[in-house]
């Protein structure tokens, strides 16, 4: 349902009905694509994923949440909650400090990741 490239082009992320975001390395010593992290924290389908950097990724889900992750550790950094329905999409600002999310609850929300 969603996919995205890291700014360096060395990582790609994807996810969907499995409720998780899988991150792959495109640059391995063996030359093969390799799973480097599976981020499992949503209770609904993954609707969107975007890298903030090669170290952080933001995901949204049918569970009405947006989650910010540390890619290296696989740990959840922060949960951004406030929608009453599926979060269908989001768009990051160029500096990746804020984003706007859109939900099937007919609302959009502006978030500041620094808070």
CSV table of C-alpha atoms in Angstrom, one decimal:
chain,number,residue,atom,x,y,z
A,1,UNK,CA,0.0,0.0,0.0
A,2,UNK,CA,3.0,2.3,0.5
A,3,UNK,CA,6.7,2.6,-0.2
A,4,UNK,CA,9.4,5.2,0.0
A,5,UNK,CA,13.2,5.8,-0.5
A,6,UNK,CA,15.5,7.2,2.2
A,7,UNK,CA,17.3,10.5,1.3
A,8,UNK,CA,20.6,8.7,0.6
A,9,UNK,CA,18.9,6.2,-1.7
A,10,UNK,CA,20.5,3.3,0.3
A,11,UNK,CA,17.2,2.3,2.1
A,12,UNK,CA,13.7,1.6,0.9
A,13,UNK,CA,10.6,1.0,3.1
A,14,UNK,CA,7.3,-0.6,2.3
A,15,UNK,CA,4.2,-1.9,4.1
A,16,UNK,CA,0.5,-2.5,3.8
A,17,UNK,CA,-2.0,-5.1,5.1
A,18,UNK,CA,0.7,-6.8,7.3
A,19,UNK,CA,0.5,-3.8,9.7
A,20,UNK,CA,4.3,-3.3,9.7
A,21,UNK,CA,6.9,-1.2,7.9
A,22,UNK,CA,9.7,-3.3,6.5
A,23,UNK,CA,13.0,-1.5,5.7
A,24,UNK,CA,15.4,-2.9,3.1
A,25,UNK,CA,19.1,-2.0,2.5
A,26,UNK,CA,19.8,-1.6,-1.2
A,27,UNK,CA,23.6,-1.4,-0.5
A,28,UNK,CA,24.9,-4.7,0.9
A,29,UNK,CA,28.3,-6.3,0.6
A,30,UNK,CA,26.7,-9.3,-1.1
A,31,UNK,CA,25.0,-7.0,-3.6
A,32,UNK,CA,21.5,-8.4,-2.6
A,33,UNK,CA,18.6,-6.4,-1.1
A,34,UNK,CA,18.4,-7.2,2.6
A,35,UNK,CA,15.8,-6.6,5.3
A,36,UNK,CA,17.4,-4.4,8.0
A,37,UNK,CA,14.4,-3.7,10.1
A,38,UNK,CA,10.7,-4.6,10.6
A,39,UNK,CA,8.8,-1.9,12.5
A,40,UNK,CA,5.8,-3.6,14.1
A,41,UNK,CA,3.6,-1.2,16.2
A,42,UNK,CA,0.5,-0.5,14.3
A,43,UNK,CA,-2.8,-2.3,14.9
A,44,UNK,CA,-4.1,-1.5,11.4
A,45,UNK,CA,-2.8,-1.5,7.8
A,46,UNK,CA,0.1,0.7,6.9
A,47,UNK,CA,-1.1,3.6,4.8
A,48,UNK,CA,1.9,5.8,4.4
A,49,UNK,CA,5.7,5.8,5.2
A,50,UNK,CA,8.2,8.5,4.6
A,51,UNK,CA,11.8,8.8,5.7
A,52,UNK,CA,12.8,12.0,7.6
A,53,UNK,CA,16.4,10.9,7.3
A,54,UNK,CA,18.3,7.6,7.0
A,55,UNK,CA,17.9,7.3,10.8
A,56,UNK,CA,14.1,8.1,11.2
A,57,UNK,CA,10.9,7.2,9.5
A,58,UNK,CA,7.3,8.2,10.0
A,59,UNK,CA,4.4,5.8,9.4
A,60,UNK,CA,0.6,6.2,9.4
A,61,UNK,CA,-2.0,3.6,9.7
A,62,UNK,CA,-5.7,2.5,9.6
A,63,UNK,CA,-5.4,2.4,13.4
A,64,UNK,CA,-5.7,6.2,13.4
A,65,UNK,CA,-2.1,6.8,14.4
A,66,UNK,CA,1.1,8.3,13.0
A,67,UNK,CA,4.3,6.8,14.5
A,68,UNK,CA,7.9,8.1,14.4
A,69,UNK,CA,10.6,5.4,14.5
A,70,UNK,CA,14.3,5.2,15.1
A,71,UNK,CA,15.4,2.9,12.3
A,72,UNK,CA,18.7,1.8,13.9
A,73,UNK,CA,17.1,0.6,17.1
A,74,UNK,CA,13.7,-0.2,15.8
A,75,UNK,CA,12.2,1.6,18.7
A,76,UNK,CA,9.1,3.8,18.6
A,77,UNK,CA,10.2,7.5,19.3
A,78,UNK,CA,6.8,9.0,19.5
A,79,UNK,CA,3.1,8.2,18.8
A,80,UNK,CA,1.1,11.1,17.3
A,81,UNK,CA,-2.6,10.5,18.1
A,82,UNK,CA,-5.6,12.6,17.5
A,83,UNK,CA,-7.5,11.2,14.5
A,84,UNK,CA,-10.8,9.3,15.0
A,85,UNK,CA,-10.5,7.3,11.8
A,86,UNK,CA,-7.9,5.7,9.5
A,87,UNK,CA,-5.0,8.0,8.7
A,88,UNK,CA,-4.9,7.7,4.9
A,89,UNK,CA,-1.9,9.9,4.1
A,90,UNK,CA,0.5,12.6,5.3
A,91,UNK,CA,2.9,15.0,3.7
A,92,UNK,CA,6.2,16.2,5.3
A,93,UNK,CA,7.5,19.8,5.0
A,94,UNK,CA,10.9,20.1,3.3
A,95,UNK,CA,12.7,20.5,6.7
A,96,UNK,CA,10.9,17.3,8.0
A,97,UNK,CA,10.0,19.1,11.2
A,98,UNK,CA,6.3,19.3,10.6
A,99,UNK,CA,3.7,17.3,8.6
A,100,UNK,CA,0.0,17.3,7.8
A,101,UNK,CA,-2.0,14.1,8.0
A,102,UNK,CA,-5.3,13.3,6.3
A,103,UNK,CA,-7.9,11.0,7.8
A,104,UNK,CA,-11.1,9.3,6.7
A,105,UNK,CA,-12.6,11.0,9.8
A,106,UNK,CA,-12.7,14.1,7.4
A,107,UNK,CA,-10.0,16.0,9.2
A,108,UNK,CA,-6.5,17.1,8.6
A,109,UNK,CA,-4.0,17.8,11.4
A,110,UNK,CA,-0.8,19.7,11.4
A,111,UNK,CA,1.9,18.1,13.6
A,112,UNK,CA,5.3,19.4,14.8
A,113,UNK,CA,7.6,16.4,15.3
A,114,UNK,CA,10.0,18.5,17.5
A,115,UNK,CA,7.4,18.8,20.3
